[in-house]
């Protein structure tokens, strides 16, 4: 049996930093699982157990902030590695379009063109029961229309339309608010990296870390929406891009920091220096954010005094906590417990299909909840499910836990189908837009003796 190496391979080197890192698939998987817990929790909250579980599970909505941190890290890393190369802008934007546009616009077309006409189309089929068509149409109406604001969704500005009306507009496309923030980031960040350069971009990231919570504070103190007027609400604070930049900036800052140094092991040394603080920062910041989120869910959308903690500092705490989680995932040595967690098949598979799962999980959840297995609302909120959540001691928590199984499984299947039948065929076109690398310069030939 060969002896174990005295000096194990570093978790991260400059060469590995430019390749696919499996642990990041696990980070992405955790982000989408958190979002699924948030949106698939629909208990009627009869008692302290259900109330406490609901508050904790709805914290999973911050999974979008983990997506922000990861996007800032990956995108900034790509831009820093390819800055100055020929085709810098063309390759970046073309590859982003191939990854994002095909599925997103397929969902938008389905939501705005196909779905509203489905009921009338069924009714026009000879022999199709008119009552059934009417029932289908009435159920689909719950996904809503956006009253002439469709162009916000076609142009990745859905976060602004949510702030405009201070409400969620569409049962399927509401989730696109976070995608809109990322797309706006993708649009401007490459130019900024190109003009400023990686070293000075660190100062830009630090400035955004200060300006983002300052923008939220200004919104609260102003009391009115600066873009559309009206009273400032939690939705304004939650979705407007200038107030949600900490995660993207922290991810970018980590990417830029790890790329400092001139040798292959420089990222490992820089990463090792961050591990100690990250072990403290992650649980403290995320724990405080849980407490802040609990107070927010006890209020309505108006900005009351007991929601100001979340609005002022809660989002910053989440971003810092998830940035620390990213550091710990990158630093986990191969074979360690945490490396096995981040590279486990469950999280990596959800991470691989996370984009499709995120876009379609709302209607998938609704179909299961309203028709097959759902909470007991006595017909007052959702459809009449075939099986209702069982209660134990008045609590719906057992039924809610059982609901996660078909909901998560169905979302994963839809994501798998989307990837294999649709998305990956567009991604194959990325070969037409490669990231060019600078040729290595050969060392000078030593003079002859």
CSV table of C-alpha atoms in Angstrom, one decimal:
chain,number,residue,atom,x,y,z
A,1,UNK,CA,0.0,0.0,0.0
A,2,UNK,CA,1.6,3.3,-1.0
A,3,UNK,CA,2.3,5.9,1.6
A,4,UNK,CA,0.0,8.9,1.9
A,5,UNK,CA,1.6,12.0,0.5
A,6,UNK,CA,3.3,14.2,3.1
A,7,UNK,CA,2.0,17.3,1.5
A,8,UNK,CA,-1.6,16.8,0.2
A,9,UNK,CA,-2.6,18.7,-2.9
A,10,UNK,CA,-4.0,22.1,-2.1
A,11,UNK,CA,-7.8,22.5,-2.4
A,12,UNK,CA,-7.4,25.3,-4.9
A,13,UNK,CA,-4.6,26.3,-7.3
A,14,UNK,CA,-4.5,28.9,-10.0
A,15,UNK,CA,-5.0,26.1,-12.6
A,16,UNK,CA,-8.0,24.6,-10.7
A,17,UNK,CA,-9.5,28.1,-10.3
A,18,UNK,CA,-9.9,28.3,-14.1
A,19,UNK,CA,-11.6,24.9,-14.4
A,20,UNK,CA,-14.9,23.5,-13.3
A,21,UNK,CA,-15.0,23.2,-9.5
A,22,UNK,CA,-17.4,20.4,-8.5
A,23,UNK,CA,-18.1,21.8,-5.0
A,24,UNK,CA,-19.7,24.9,-6.7
A,25,UNK,CA,-22.4,22.6,-8.1
A,26,UNK,CA,-23.2,21.6,-4.6
A,27,UNK,CA,-23.4,25.3,-3.6
A,28,UNK,CA,-25.8,25.9,-6.5
A,29,UNK,CA,-27.8,22.8,-5.4
A,30,UNK,CA,-28.1,24.2,-1.9
A,31,UNK,CA,-29.4,27.5,-3.2
A,32,UNK,CA,-32.2,25.9,-5.2
A,33,UNK,CA,-33.1,23.5,-2.4
A,34,UNK,CA,-33.5,26.5,0.0
A,35,UNK,CA,-35.7,28.3,-2.6
A,36,UNK,CA,-37.9,25.1,-2.9
A,37,UNK,CA,-38.3,24.9,0.8
A,38,UNK,CA,-39.4,28.5,0.8
A,39,UNK,CA,-42.0,28.3,-1.9
A,40,UNK,CA,-43.2,24.7,-1.2
A,41,UNK,CA,-44.1,25.6,2.4
A,42,UNK,CA,-47.9,26.2,2.5
A,43,UNK,CA,-49.1,25.1,6.0
A,44,UNK,CA,-52.2,26.8,7.4
A,45,UNK,CA,-50.3,27.5,10.6
A,46,UNK,CA,-52.5,26.1,13.3
A,47,UNK,CA,-50.3,26.3,16.4
A,48,UNK,CA,-46.9,27.3,17.6
A,49,UNK,CA,-45.2,24.3,16.0
A,50,UNK,CA,-46.5,25.1,12.6
A,51,UNK,CA,-45.8,28.8,13.0
A,52,UNK,CA,-42.1,28.3,14.1
A,53,UNK,CA,-41.5,25.7,11.3
A,54,UNK,CA,-43.0,28.1,8.7
A,55,UNK,CA,-40.8,31.0,9.8
A,56,UNK,CA,-37.7,28.8,9.6
A,57,UNK,CA,-38.6,27.2,6.3
A,58,UNK,CA,-39.4,30.5,4.7
A,59,UNK,CA,-35.9,31.7,5.4
A,60,UNK,CA,-35.0,29.5,2.5
A,61,UNK,CA,-36.1,32.4,0.3
A,62,UNK,CA,-32.6,33.7,0.9
A,63,UNK,CA,-31.3,31.0,-1.5
A,64,UNK,CA,-31.4,33.7,-4.2
A,65,UNK,CA,-28.7,35.5,-2.2
A,66,UNK,CA,-26.5,32.4,-2.4
A,67,UNK,CA,-27.1,32.4,-6.2
A,68,UNK,CA,-26.0,36.1,-6.2
A,69,UNK,CA,-22.8,35.3,-4.3
A,70,UNK,CA,-22.0,32.4,-6.6
A,71,UNK,CA,-22.8,34.4,-9.8
A,72,UNK,CA,-20.5,37.2,-8.7
A,73,UNK,CA,-17.7,34.8,-8.0
A,74,UNK,CA,-18.0,32.8,-11.3
A,75,UNK,CA,-18.7,35.7,-13.6
A,76,UNK,CA,-16.0,38.0,-12.2
A,77,UNK,CA,-13.5,35.1,-12.3
A,78,UNK,CA,-14.2,34.6,-16.0
A,79,UNK,CA,-13.9,38.3,-16.8
A,80,UNK,CA,-10.7,38.7,-14.8
A,81,UNK,CA,-9.2,35.7,-16.6
A,82,UNK,CA,-10.1,36.8,-20.1
A,83,UNK,CA,-9.7,40.6,-19.8
A,84,UNK,CA,-7.5,41.9,-22.6
A,85,UNK,CA,-8.1,38.8,-24.8
A,86,UNK,CA,-9.5,39.1,-28.2
A,87,UNK,CA,-13.3,38.5,-28.3
A,88,UNK,CA,-13.7,39.4,-24.6
A,89,UNK,CA,-17.1,40.9,-24.9
A,90,UNK,CA,-18.3,38.8,-27.8
A,91,UNK,CA,-17.5,35.5,-26.1
A,92,UNK,CA,-18.9,36.5,-22.7
A,93,UNK,CA,-22.3,37.9,-24.0
A,94,UNK,CA,-22.8,35.1,-26.5
A,95,UNK,CA,-22.2,32.4,-23.9
A,96,UNK,CA,-24.5,34.1,-21.4
A,97,UNK,CA,-27.2,34.4,-24.1
A,98,UNK,CA,-27.0,30.7,-24.9
A,99,UNK,CA,-27.2,29.8,-21.2
A,100,UNK,CA,-30.0,32.1,-20.2
A,101,UNK,CA,-32.2,33.3,-23.0
A,102,UNK,CA,-33.6,30.0,-24.6
A,103,UNK,CA,-35.3,28.7,-21.5
A,104,UNK,CA,-36.3,32.0,-20.0
A,105,UNK,CA,-38.0,33.2,-23.2
A,106,UNK,CA,-39.6,29.8,-23.6
A,107,UNK,CA,-41.2,30.3,-20.2
A,108,UNK,CA,-42.3,33.8,-21.0
A,109,UNK,CA,-43.9,32.7,-24.3
A,110,UNK,CA,-45.7,29.9,-22.5
A,111,UNK,CA,-46.9,32.3,-19.8
A,112,UNK,CA,-48.0,35.2,-22.0
A,113,UNK,CA,-49.0,33.6,-25.2
A,114,UNK,CA,-49.9,29.9,-24.7
A,115,UNK,CA,-51.4,29.7,-21.2
A,116,UNK,CA,-54.0,32.6,-21.6
A,117,UNK,CA,-55.3,30.9,-24.7
A,118,UNK,CA,-55.4,27.4,-23.5
A,119,UNK,CA,-58.9,27.4,-22.1
A,120,UNK,CA,-60.5,29.0,-25.2
A,121,UNK,CA,-58.5,26.6,-27.4
A,122,UNK,CA,-59.8,23.6,-25.5
A,123,UNK,CA,-63.4,25.0,-25.7
A,124,UNK,CA,-63.1,25.3,-29.4
A,125,UNK,CA,-62.4,21.5,-29.8
A,126,UNK,CA,-65.5,19.8,-31.1
A,127,UNK,CA,-67.0,17.6,-28.3
A,128,UNK,CA,-64.7,18.9,-25.6
A,129,UNK,CA,-66.9,19.6,-22.5
A,130,UNK,CA,-67.5,23.3,-22.1
A,131,UNK,CA,-67.6,23.0,-18.3
A,132,UNK,CA,-64.2,21.4,-18.2
A,133,UNK,CA,-62.7,24.1,-20.4
A,134,UNK,CA,-64.3,26.7,-18.2
A,135,UNK,CA,-62.9,25.1,-15.0
A,136,UNK,CA,-59.4,24.9,-16.6
A,137,UNK,CA,-59.6,28.6,-17.6
A,138,UNK,CA,-60.7,29.7,-14.2
A,139,UNK,CA,-57.8,27.8,-12.5
A,140,UNK,CA,-55.3,29.3,-15.0
A,141,UNK,CA,-56.6,32.8,-14.2
A,142,UNK,CA,-54.9,32.5,-10.8
A,143,UNK,CA,-51.6,32.8,-12.5
A,144,UNK,CA,-52.7,36.3,-13.5
A,145,UNK,CA,-52.0,38.9,-16.1
A,146,UNK,CA,-49.7,41.9,-15.8
A,147,UNK,CA,-52.0,44.6,-17.2
A,148,UNK,CA,-49.9,45.8,-20.1
A,149,UNK,CA,-46.6,45.5,-18.2
A,150,UNK,CA,-45.4,42.5,-20.3
A,151,UNK,CA,-42.5,44.4,-21.7
A,152,UNK,CA,-40.8,44.5,-18.3
A,153,UNK,CA,-40.6,40.7,-18.4
A,154,UNK,CA,-39.4,40.6,-22.0
A,155,UNK,CA,-36.6,43.0,-21.2
A,156,UNK,CA,-35.4,41.5,-17.8
A,157,UNK,CA,-36.9,44.3,-15.8
A,158,UNK,CA,-39.4,42.3,-13.8
A,159,UNK,CA,-37.9,43.4,-10.5
A,160,UNK,CA,-38.9,47.0,-11.3
A,161,UNK,CA,-42.5,46.1,-12.2
A,162,UNK,CA,-42.8,44.4,-8.8
A,163,UNK,CA,-41.6,47.6,-7.2
A,164,UNK,CA,-43.9,49.7,-9.4
A,165,UNK,CA,-47.1,48.0,-8.2
A,166,UNK,CA,-45.8,46.9,-4.8
A,167,UNK,CA,-47.1,43.4,-5.4
A,168,UNK,CA,-46.2,40.1,-7.1
A,169,UNK,CA,-47.9,40.1,-10.5
A,170,UNK,CA,-47.7,36.6,-12.1
A,171,UNK,CA,-47.8,33.2,-10.5
A,172,UNK,CA,-45.1,31.8,-12.9
A,173,UNK,CA,-42.9,34.8,-13.7
A,174,UNK,CA,-42.7,36.4,-10.3
A,175,UNK,CA,-39.5,34.5,-9.6
A,176,UNK,CA,-37.8,36.2,-12.5
A,177,UNK,CA,-37.1,39.3,-10.3
A,178,UNK,CA,-33.8,37.8,-9.2
A,179,UNK,CA,-32.9,36.7,-12.7
A,180,UNK,CA,-33.5,40.3,-13.8
A,181,UNK,CA,-31.0,41.6,-11.2
A,182,UNK,CA,-28.4,39.1,-12.4
A,183,UNK,CA,-29.0,40.0,-16.0
A,184,UNK,CA,-28.6,43.7,-15.3
A,185,UNK,CA,-25.3,42.8,-13.5
A,186,UNK,CA,-24.2,40.7,-16.5
A,187,UNK,CA,-24.9,43.7,-18.8
A,188,UNK,CA,-22.7,46.2,-17.0
A,189,UNK,CA,-20.1,44.3,-15.1
A,190,UNK,CA,-17.9,43.2,-18.1
A,191,UNK,CA,-17.5,46.8,-19.2
A,192,UNK,CA,-16.6,47.8,-15.7
A,193,UNK,CA,-14.0,45.1,-15.4
A,194,UNK,CA,-12.6,46.0,-18.8
A,195,UNK,CA,-12.3,49.7,-18.0
A,196,UNK,CA,-11.2,49.5,-14.4
A,197,UNK,CA,-9.1,46.4,-14.3
A,198,UNK,CA,-9.1,43.6,-11.7
A,199,UNK,CA,-7.0,45.3,-9.0
A,200,UNK,CA,-9.1,48.5,-8.9
A,201,UNK,CA,-12.3,46.4,-9.1
A,202,UNK,CA,-11.7,45.4,-5.5
A,203,UNK,CA,-12.3,49.0,-4.5
A,204,UNK,CA,-15.4,49.0,-6.6
A,205,UNK,CA,-16.7,45.9,-4.9
A,206,UNK,CA,-16.0,47.4,-1.4
A,207,UNK,CA,-17.8,50.6,-2.5
A,208,UNK,CA,-20.9,48.6,-3.6
A,209,UNK,CA,-20.9,46.8,-0.2
A,210,UNK,CA,-21.4,50.2,1.4
A,211,UNK,CA,-23.7,51.7,-1.1
A,212,UNK,CA,-26.1,48.8,-1.3
A,213,UNK,CA,-27.3,48.9,2.3
A,214,UNK,CA,-27.1,52.7,2.1
A,215,UNK,CA,-29.6,52.7,-0.8
A,216,UNK,CA,-32.0,50.6,1.3
A,217,UNK,CA,-31.6,52.9,4.2
A,218,UNK,CA,-32.3,55.9,1.9
A,219,UNK,CA,-35.4,54.1,0.6
A,220,UNK,CA,-36.7,53.6,4.2
A,221,UNK,CA,-35.9,57.2,5.3
A,222,UNK,CA,-37.4,58.7,2.1
A,223,UNK,CA,-40.6,56.7,2.5
A,224,UNK,CA,-41.5,56.8,-1.2
A,225,UNK,CA,-40.4,54.8,-4.1
A,226,UNK,CA,-37.9,56.9,-6.1
A,227,UNK,CA,-38.7,55.2,-9.4
A,228,UNK,CA,-42.5,55.0,-9.4
A,229,UNK,CA,-43.7,57.0,-6.3
A,230,UNK,CA,-46.0,55.5,-3.7
A,231,UNK,CA,-45.1,54.3,-0.2
A,232,UNK,CA,-41.9,52.4,0.3
A,233,UNK,CA,-42.6,48.7,1.0
A,234,UNK,CA,-40.7,45.6,1.8
A,235,UNK,CA,-41.0,44.7,-1.9
A,236,UNK,CA,-39.1,47.9,-2.9
A,237,UNK,CA,-36.3,47.0,-0.5
A,238,UNK,CA,-36.3,43.4,-1.6
A,239,UNK,CA,-36.2,43.7,-5.4
A,240,UNK,CA,-34.6,47.0,-6.6
A,241,UNK,CA,-31.2,46.3,-8.0
A,242,UNK,CA,-29.2,49.0,-6.2
A,243,UNK,CA,-30.2,47.6,-2.9
A,244,UNK,CA,-29.3,43.9,-3.6
A,245,UNK,CA,-25.7,44.1,-4.7
A,246,UNK,CA,-23.9,42.8,-1.6
A,247,UNK,CA,-24.0,39.1,-2.7
A,248,UNK,CA,-22.7,39.8,-6.2
A,249,UNK,CA,-20.1,42.2,-4.9
A,250,UNK,CA,-18.8,39.8,-2.3
A,251,UNK,CA,-18.6,36.9,-4.8
A,252,UNK,CA,-16.7,39.2,-7.1
A,253,UNK,CA,-14.4,40.3,-4.3
A,254,UNK,CA,-13.5,36.7,-3.4
A,255,UNK,CA,-12.8,35.9,-7.1
A,256,UNK,CA,-10.5,38.8,-7.5
A,257,UNK,CA,-8.7,38.2,-4.2
A,258,UNK,CA,-8.0,34.6,-5.0
A,259,UNK,CA,-6.5,35.6,-8.4
A,260,UNK,CA,-3.8,37.7,-6.7
A,261,UNK,CA,-0.2,36.4,-6.8
A,262,UNK,CA,2.1,35.1,-9.5
A,263,UNK,CA,2.4,31.4,-8.8
A,264,UNK,CA,0.1,28.4,-9.1
A,265,UNK,CA,-0.2,28.0,-5.3
A,266,UNK,CA,-1.1,31.7,-4.6
A,267,UNK,CA,-4.9,31.0,-4.5
A,268,UNK,CA,-4.4,28.2,-1.9
A,269,UNK,CA,-2.5,30.5,0.4
A,270,UNK,CA,-4.9,33.4,0.0
A,271,UNK,CA,-7.9,31.0,0.5
A,272,UNK,CA,-6.3,29.5,3.7
A,273,UNK,CA,-6.1,32.9,5.2
A,274,UNK,CA,-9.9,33.3,4.8
A,275,UNK,CA,-10.9,30.0,6.3
A,276,UNK,CA,-10.5,30.9,10.0
A,277,UNK,CA,-12.7,34.0,9.8
A,278,UNK,CA,-15.2,32.2,7.6
A,279,UNK,CA,-15.8,29.5,10.2
A,280,UNK,CA,-17.0,32.2,12.6
A,281,UNK,CA,-18.7,34.6,10.2
A,282,UNK,CA,-20.9,32.0,8.5
A,283,UNK,CA,-22.9,30.7,11.5
A,284,UNK,CA,-23.0,34.2,13.2
A,285,UNK,CA,-24.3,36.1,10.2
A,286,UNK,CA,-26.7,33.5,9.0
A,287,UNK,CA,-28.0,32.9,12.5
A,288,UNK,CA,-28.7,36.6,13.0
A,289,UNK,CA,-30.4,36.7,9.6
A,290,UNK,CA,-32.8,33.9,10.7
A,291,UNK,CA,-33.9,36.0,13.7
A,292,UNK,CA,-34.4,39.1,11.5
A,293,UNK,CA,-36.4,37.2,8.9
A,294,UNK,CA,-38.7,35.8,11.7
A,295,UNK,CA,-39.6,39.4,12.6
A,296,UNK,CA,-40.3,40.3,9.0
A,297,UNK,CA,-42.7,37.4,8.5
A,298,UNK,CA,-44.7,38.6,11.5
A,299,UNK,CA,-45.6,41.8,9.5
A,300,UNK,CA,-47.3,42.6,6.3
A,301,UNK,CA,-45.6,44.3,3.3
A,302,UNK,CA,-45.6,47.7,4.9
A,303,UNK,CA,-42.2,48.7,6.4
A,304,UNK,CA,-42.9,48.7,10.2
A,305,UNK,CA,-40.3,49.3,12.8
A,306,UNK,CA,-39.8,45.6,13.6
A,307,UNK,CA,-38.9,44.9,9.9
A,308,UNK,CA,-36.2,47.5,9.7
A,309,UNK,CA,-33.5,45.1,10.9
A,310,UNK,CA,-34.0,42.9,7.9
A,311,UNK,CA,-34.2,45.9,5.5
A,312,UNK,CA,-31.2,47.7,6.9
A,313,UNK,CA,-28.9,44.8,7.8
A,314,UNK,CA,-30.5,41.5,7.2
A,315,UNK,CA,-29.7,41.2,3.5
A,316,UNK,CA,-26.1,42.2,4.2
A,317,UNK,CA,-25.8,39.6,6.9
A,318,UNK,CA,-27.1,36.9,4.5
A,319,UNK,CA,-24.6,38.0,1.8
A,320,UNK,CA,-21.6,37.9,4.2
A,321,UNK,CA,-22.7,34.6,5.7
A,322,UNK,CA,-23.1,32.9,2.3
A,323,UNK,CA,-19.8,34.4,1.1
A,324,UNK,CA,-18.2,32.7,4.1
A,325,UNK,CA,-19.9,29.4,3.1
A,326,UNK,CA,-18.5,29.8,-0.4
A,327,UNK,CA,-15.0,30.2,1.0
A,328,UNK,CA,-15.4,27.1,3.2
A,329,UNK,CA,-16.7,25.1,0.2
A,330,UNK,CA,-13.7,26.1,-1.9
A,331,UNK,CA,-11.3,25.3,0.9
A,332,UNK,CA,-12.7,21.9,1.8
A,333,UNK,CA,-9.9,19.3,1.2
A,334,UNK,CA,-10.7,16.4,-1.1
A,335,UNK,CA,-12.0,13.5,1.0
A,336,UNK,CA,-13.1,15.6,3.9
A,337,UNK,CA,-16.6,15.6,5.3
A,338,UNK,CA,-17.5,19.0,3.9
A,339,UNK,CA,-16.0,18.2,0.5
A,340,UNK,CA,-18.2,15.1,0.4
A,341,UNK,CA,-21.2,17.2,1.3
A,342,UNK,CA,-20.7,19.7,-1.4
A,343,UNK,CA,-19.9,17.1,-4.0
A,344,UNK,CA,-22.7,14.7,-3.1
A,345,UNK,CA,-24.9,13.5,-5.9
A,346,UNK,CA,-28.1,15.0,-4.5
A,347,UNK,CA,-26.8,18.6,-4.3
A,348,UNK,CA,-24.8,18.4,-7.5
A,349,UNK,CA,-27.8,17.1,-9.5
A,350,UNK,CA,-30.1,19.8,-8.2
A,351,UNK,CA,-27.3,22.3,-8.9
A,352,UNK,CA,-27.0,21.1,-12.5
A,353,UNK,CA,-30.7,21.6,-13.2
A,354,UNK,CA,-31.2,24.6,-10.9
A,355,UNK,CA,-31.9,27.1,-13.6
A,356,UNK,CA,-34.8,25.2,-15.0
A,357,UNK,CA,-36.0,24.2,-11.6
A,358,UNK,CA,-36.0,27.8,-10.5
A,359,UNK,CA,-38.0,29.0,-13.5
A,360,UNK,CA,-40.7,26.3,-13.4
A,361,UNK,CA,-41.0,25.2,-9.8
A,362,UNK,CA,-43.9,27.6,-9.0
A,363,UNK,CA,-46.4,26.0,-11.5
A,364,UNK,CA,-45.1,22.5,-10.7
A,365,UNK,CA,-45.8,23.1,-7.1
A,366,UNK,CA,-49.2,24.6,-7.8
A,367,UNK,CA,-50.3,21.5,-9.8
A,368,UNK,CA,-49.3,19.1,-7.1
A,369,UNK,CA,-50.7,21.3,-4.2
A,370,UNK,CA,-54.0,22.2,-5.9
A,371,UNK,CA,-54.9,18.8,-7.5
A,372,UNK,CA,-53.1,16.0,-5.8
A,373,UNK,CA,-51.8,16.6,-2.3
A,374,UNK,CA,-52.1,19.9,-0.5
A,375,UNK,CA,-52.9,21.8,2.7
A,376,UNK,CA,-56.3,21.9,4.3
A,377,UNK,CA,-57.6,25.4,3.6
A,378,UNK,CA,-61.3,24.4,3.2
A,379,UNK,CA,-61.3,25.6,-0.3
A,380,UNK,CA,-60.5,29.2,0.7
A,381,UNK,CA,-57.1,29.6,-0.9
A,382,UNK,CA,-56.1,26.8,-3.2
A,383,UNK,CA,-57.8,24.2,-5.2
A,384,UNK,CA,-59.4,21.0,-3.8
A,385,UNK,CA,-56.6,18.6,-3.7
A,386,UNK,CA,-57.4,14.9,-3.9
A,387,UNK,CA,-55.5,14.3,-0.6
A,388,UNK,CA,-55.1,16.9,2.1
A,389,UNK,CA,-52.3,17.2,4.5
A,390,UNK,CA,-52.8,14.9,7.5
A,391,UNK,CA,-52.9,16.5,10.9
A,392,UNK,CA,-51.2,15.2,14.1
A,393,UNK,CA,-52.3,17.0,17.2
A,394,UNK,CA,-53.7,19.8,15.0
A,395,UNK,CA,-50.4,20.3,13.2
A,396,UNK,CA,-50.0,20.1,9.5
A,397,UNK,CA,-46.2,19.8,9.7
A,398,UNK,CA,-46.2,16.0,9.0
A,399,UNK,CA,-48.2,16.6,5.9
A,400,UNK,CA,-46.0,19.5,4.9
A,401,UNK,CA,-42.9,17.3,5.2
A,402,UNK,CA,-44.5,14.6,3.1
A,403,UNK,CA,-45.4,17.2,0.5
A,404,UNK,CA,-41.7,18.1,-0.1
A,405,UNK,CA,-41.1,14.6,-1.5
A,406,UNK,CA,-43.4,14.7,-4.6
A,407,UNK,CA,-42.8,18.5,-5.0
A,408,UNK,CA,-39.0,18.2,-5.0
A,409,UNK,CA,-39.1,15.1,-7.2
A,410,UNK,CA,-41.4,16.6,-9.8
A,411,UNK,CA,-39.2,19.8,-10.0
A,412,UNK,CA,-36.1,17.7,-10.4
A,413,UNK,CA,-37.7,15.6,-13.2
A,414,UNK,CA,-38.8,18.8,-15.0
A,415,UNK,CA,-35.3,20.2,-14.7
A,416,UNK,CA,-33.8,17.0,-16.0
A,417,UNK,CA,-36.1,17.0,-19.0
A,418,UNK,CA,-35.4,20.6,-19.7
A,419,UNK,CA,-31.7,20.1,-19.6
A,420,UNK,CA,-31.6,17.0,-21.7
A,421,UNK,CA,-34.3,17.8,-24.3
A,422,UNK,CA,-33.7,21.6,-24.6
A,423,UNK,CA,-31.0,23.5,-22.8
A,424,UNK,CA,-27.9,21.4,-23.5
A,425,UNK,CA,-28.5,21.6,-27.2
A,426,UNK,CA,-28.1,25.4,-27.1
A,427,UNK,CA,-25.1,25.1,-24.8
A,428,UNK,CA,-23.3,23.0,-27.4
A,429,UNK,CA,-23.1,26.2,-29.4
A,430,UNK,CA,-20.7,27.7,-26.9
A,431,UNK,CA,-17.9,26.0,-28.8
A,432,UNK,CA,-18.4,28.8,-31.4
A,433,UNK,CA,-17.5,31.4,-28.8
A,434,UNK,CA,-14.4,30.1,-26.9
A,435,UNK,CA,-12.6,32.1,-24.2
A,436,UNK,CA,-9.2,32.7,-25.8
A,437,UNK,CA,-6.2,32.3,-23.6
A,438,UNK,CA,-3.0,34.3,-23.9
A,439,UNK,CA,-0.2,32.1,-25.2
A,440,UNK,CA,2.4,31.1,-22.7
A,441,UNK,CA,5.7,32.9,-23.2
A,442,UNK,CA,8.6,30.6,-23.4
A,443,UNK,CA,11.4,31.4,-20.9
A,444,UNK,CA,14.5,32.9,-22.6
A,445,UNK,CA,17.2,30.6,-23.7
A,446,UNK,CA,20.2,30.9,-21.3
A,447,UNK,CA,23.4,32.1,-23.0
A,448,UNK,CA,25.9,29.5,-24.0
A,449,UNK,CA,28.8,29.0,-21.6
